[in-house]
Amino acid sequence: MNKLTLAGAAIIVVALGAYAVTRSSEQTALVQETTAPAEGAAMVSVMLPDTLSPEGTMGKRAFDAVCADCHGDNAAGKMGIAPPLIHKIYEPSHHGDMAFQMAAANGVRAHHWKFGDMPPQPGVTRADVTSIIAYIREVQRANGIN
């Protein structure tokens, strides 16, 4: 083979390699875009405050015991199960503290999300919910939700 043929062959091999790498990356990106998160995966990323107030600390314990099974660790929600409470929809001006009290006492019909209705939580006292609210509000503020 002469030098010109070798150079041409090398250019073709490099071009085909570049095409294959680009095509593979495009296909990987397409798969990543269309793959839905697994059921139960956290719905939002949550930053925790550096410290919690004493009431917020009690609220975290109560939240972890009663709410986290559905609403996820740190109220990040669970894909396919329940919404995140660290979300603008639950900011105090839209869902005030009384809305949380009523949801725990009476349950709530699905209206913002398609997870179904939330059942009442009869084992949770008003004091428990007050502490849970303190925790949720402190975490909301740490995430820019006021």
mmCIF file with all atom_site columns, N, CA and C in Angstrom, residues 85 87-96 100 137 140 144-146:
data_model
loop_
_atom_site.group_PDB
_atom_site.id
_atom_site.type_symbol
_atom_site.label_atom_id
_atom_site.label_alt_id
_atom_site.label_comp_id
_atom_site.label_asym_id
_atom_site.label_entity_id
_atom_site.label_seq_id
_atom_site.pdbx_PDB_ins_code
_atom_site.Cartn_x
_atom_site.Cartn_y
_atom_site.Cartn_z
_atom_site.occupancy
_atom_site.B_iso_or_equiv
_atom_site.pdbx_formal_charge
_atom_site.auth_seq_id
_atom_site.auth_comp_id
_atom_site.auth_asym_id
_atom_site.auth_atom_id
_atom_site.pdbx_PDB_model_num
ATOM 1  N N  . LEU A 1 85  ? -43.012 17.220 50.375 1.00 0.00 ? 85  LEU A N  1
ATOM 2  C CA . LEU A 1 85  ? -43.533 18.366 51.123 1.00 0.00 ? 85  LEU A CA 1
ATOM 3  C C  . LEU A 1 85  ? -42.548 19.525 51.070 1.00 0.00 ? 85  LEU A C  1
ATOM 4  N N  . HIS A 1 87  ? -41.561 21.450 48.715 1.00 0.00 ? 87  HIS A N  1
ATOM 5  C CA . HIS A 1 87  ? -41.980 21.842 47.372 1.00 0.00 ? 87  HIS A CA 1
ATOM 6  C C  . HIS A 1 87  ? -42.772 23.136 47.491 1.00 0.00 ? 87  HIS A C  1
ATOM 7  N N  . LYS A 1 88  ? -42.687 23.976 46.505 1.00 0.00 ? 88  LYS A N  1
ATOM 8  C CA . LYS A 1 88  ? -43.367 25.281 46.525 1.00 0.00 ? 88  LYS A CA 1
ATOM 9  C C  . LYS A 1 88  ? -44.878 25.160 46.759 1.00 0.00 ? 88  LYS A C  1
ATOM 10 N N  . ILE A 1 89  ? -45.477 24.065 46.312 1.00 0.00 ? 89  ILE A N  1
ATOM 11 C CA . ILE A 1 89  ? -46.918 23.876 46.534 1.00 0.00 ? 89  ILE A CA 1
ATOM 12 C C  . ILE A 1 89  ? -47.258 23.908 48.027 1.00 0.00 ? 89  ILE A C  1
ATOM 13 N N  . TYR A 1 90  ? -46.339 23.462 48.866 1.00 0.00 ? 90  TYR A N  1
ATOM 14 C CA . TYR A 1 90  ? -46.615 23.372 50.302 1.00 0.00 ? 90  TYR A CA 1
ATOM 15 C C  . TYR A 1 90  ? -46.050 24.545 51.087 1.00 0.00 ? 90  TYR A C  1
ATOM 16 N N  . GLU A 1 91  ? -45.693 25.636 50.395 1.00 0.00 ? 91  GLU A N  1
ATOM 17 C CA . GLU A 1 91  ? -45.213 26.812 51.109 1.00 0.00 ? 91  GLU A CA 1
ATOM 18 C C  . GLU A 1 91  ? -46.340 27.357 51.991 1.00 0.00 ? 91  GLU A C  1
ATOM 19 N N  . PRO A 1 92  ? -45.989 28.054 53.062 1.00 0.00 ? 92  PRO A N  1
ATOM 20 C CA . PRO A 1 92  ? -47.005 28.521 54.013 1.00 0.00 ? 92  PRO A CA 1
ATOM 21 C C  . PRO A 1 92  ? -48.127 29.350 53.394 1.00 0.00 ? 92  PRO A C  1
ATOM 22 N N  . SER A 1 93  ? -47.850 30.103 52.335 1.00 0.00 ? 93  SER A N  1
ATOM 23 C CA . SER A 1 93  ? -48.905 30.938 51.762 1.00 0.00 ? 93  SER A CA 1
ATOM 24 C C  . SER A 1 93  ? -49.900 30.135 50.926 1.00 0.00 ? 93  SER A C  1
ATOM 25 N N  . HIS A 1 94  ? -49.547 28.897 50.571 1.00 0.00 ? 94  HIS A N  1
ATOM 26 C CA . HIS A 1 94  ? -50.478 28.074 49.794 1.00 0.00 ? 94  HIS A CA 1
ATOM 27 C C  . HIS A 1 94  ? -51.108 26.978 50.655 1.00 0.00 ? 94  HIS A C  1
ATOM 28 N N  . HIS A 1 95  ? -50.301 26.296 51.419 1.00 0.00 ? 95  HIS A N  1
ATOM 29 C CA . HIS A 1 95  ? -50.796 25.297 52.370 1.00 0.00 ? 95  HIS A CA 1
ATOM 30 C C  . HIS A 1 95  ? -50.316 25.725 53.757 1.00 0.00 ? 95  HIS A C  1
ATOM 31 N N  . GLY A 1 96  ? -51.161 26.457 54.427 1.00 0.00 ? 96  GLY A N  1
ATOM 32 C CA . GLY A 1 96  ? -50.821 26.923 55.764 1.00 0.00 ? 96  GLY A CA 1
ATOM 33 C C  . GLY A 1 96  ? -50.751 25.763 56.755 1.00 0.00 ? 96  GLY A C  1
ATOM 34 N N  . PHE A 1 100 ? -52.040 21.228 57.110 1.00 0.00 ? 100 PHE A N  1
ATOM 35 C CA . PHE A 1 100 ? -51.351 20.018 57.567 1.00 0.00 ? 100 PHE A CA 1
ATOM 36 C C  . PHE A 1 100 ? -52.119 19.367 58.721 1.00 0.00 ? 100 PHE A C  1
ATOM 37 N N  . ARG A 1 137 ? -41.292 23.195 57.935 1.00 0.00 ? 137 ARG A N  1
ATOM 38 C CA . ARG A 1 137 ? -41.059 24.612 57.631 1.00 0.00 ? 137 ARG A CA 1
ATOM 39 C C  . ARG A 1 137 ? -39.568 24.951 57.705 1.00 0.00 ? 137 ARG A C  1
ATOM 40 N N  . GLN A 1 140 ? -38.076 23.496 54.599 1.00 0.00 ? 140 GLN A N  1
ATOM 41 C CA . GLN A 1 140 ? -38.499 24.317 53.464 1.00 0.00 ? 140 GLN A CA 1
ATOM 42 C C  . GLN A 1 140 ? -37.653 25.590 53.360 1.00 0.00 ? 140 GLN A C  1
ATOM 43 N N  . GLY A 1 144 ? -35.154 27.374 50.332 1.00 0.00 ? 144 GLY A N  1
ATOM 44 C CA . GLY A 1 144 ? -35.641 28.584 49.665 1.00 0.00 ? 144 GLY A CA 1
ATOM 45 C C  . GLY A 1 144 ? -37.153 28.679 49.542 1.00 0.00 ? 144 GLY A C  1
ATOM 46 N N  . ILE A 1 145 ? -37.870 27.865 50.309 1.00 0.00 ? 145 ILE A N  1
ATOM 47 C CA . ILE A 1 145 ? -39.340 27.898 50.285 1.00 0.00 ? 145 ILE A CA 1
ATOM 48 C C  . ILE A 1 145 ? -39.776 28.615 51.555 1.00 0.00 ? 145 ILE A C  1
ATOM 49 N N  . ASN A 1 146 ? -40.368 29.772 51.392 1.00 0.00 ? 146 ASN A N  1
ATOM 50 C CA . ASN A 1 146 ? -40.761 30.564 52.567 1.00 0.00 ? 146 ASN A CA 1
ATOM 51 C C  . ASN A 1 146 ? -42.238 30.723 52.576 1.00 0.00 ? 146 ASN A C  1
#
